[in-house]
Amino acid sequence: MANEFIQPLQNIGPVAKDNGGAQEEEDQARKDYREGRKLYGDGEYAQAAIAFHNALRGFEEQGDQAGVANASDRLGDACLARDEYAMAVANYQRAHDICEKEDDSFSVLALNKKMAAAYRKLGDQGKALELLYDILEHYRLTSNPKGAVEVLIVIAETYLEQGERLKGADAYRSVASIHARFKHARLAEEFTKRAVELEQGE
């Protein structure tokens, strides 16, 4: 029976041994997936995309939702590396839907980051910001100040891409206040200075 629980995006586990042709199909899908990862690691993004696409088809035929999510995620990575941003978003969204259904919040978080990056490349800062604020909320709920700082910096940059200097300044002020709370005086001062420069139109 196909595994219906999402595994970590980086990890497709071994398959239980089966009899007959089904096992060969499963092995082939996993071989394609592993081949895609190797090609991607070697910078062969077009070939990697083909391998991940083949793996995706194999996992679909098996009804293996974890495999579909993993292959879709990696296919999105290959598309992103090839500057095919709309295709990257479509593949990430497919993986995202499966992970959300399985309540896999950490995989959803990873996919939101990738989709936000792709939307920024597409010039759709509005959609990117929606995802970035979802990520920020996740970090607030999980009490992760380091993650919150990282995503607030990306939020500031995304606002600046839109020409929204004051909103960018607000995001930098939020970064400064988090650093101040943790007694990171130099960093708090640096981000306050950036905010002031934006507010003064420098």
PDB file of C-alpha atoms in Angstrom, residues 1-3 7 11-18 23 26-27 30 33-34 59 62 64 66:
ATOM      1  CA  MET A   1       0.000   0.000   0.000  1.00  0.00           C
ATOM      2  CA  ALA A   2       1.285   3.485  -0.848  1.00  0.00           C
ATOM      3  CA  ASN A   3       2.543   5.597   1.976  1.00  0.00           C
ATOM      4  CA  GLN A   7       8.052  12.315   4.534  1.00  0.00           C
ATOM      5  CA  ASN A  11      14.109  12.047   2.166  1.00  0.00           C
ATOM      6  CA  ILE A  12      12.291   9.306   0.365  1.00  0.00           C
ATOM      7  CA  GLY A  13      12.689   6.183   2.429  1.00  0.00           C
ATOM      8  CA  PRO A  14      13.181   2.631   1.180  1.00  0.00           C
ATOM      9  CA  VAL A  15      10.136   0.789  -0.075  1.00  0.00           C
ATOM     10  CA  ALA A  16       8.906  -2.457   1.420  1.00  0.00           C
ATOM     11  CA  LYS A  17       9.607  -5.371  -0.920  1.00  0.00           C
ATOM     12  CA  ASP A  18       6.692  -6.393  -3.078  1.00  0.00           C
ATOM     13  CA  GLN A  23       7.868  -3.182  -7.227  1.00  0.00           C
ATOM     14  CA  GLU A  26       8.338   1.800  -7.574  1.00  0.00           C
ATOM     15  CA  ASP A  27      12.055   1.139  -7.973  1.00  0.00           C
ATOM     16  CA  ARG A  30      12.896   6.138  -7.008  1.00  0.00           C
ATOM     17  CA  TYR A  33      14.236  10.635  -8.342  1.00  0.00           C
ATOM     18  CA  ARG A  34      17.752   9.805  -7.168  1.00  0.00           C
ATOM     19  CA  PHE A  59       4.782   8.122  -8.130  1.00  0.00           C
ATOM     20  CA  GLN A  62       1.616   4.190  -7.690  1.00  0.00           C
ATOM     21  CA  ASP A  64       2.336   7.509  -3.643  1.00  0.00           C
ATOM     22  CA  ALA A  66       4.741  11.393  -0.449  1.00  0.00           C
TER      23      ALA A  66
END
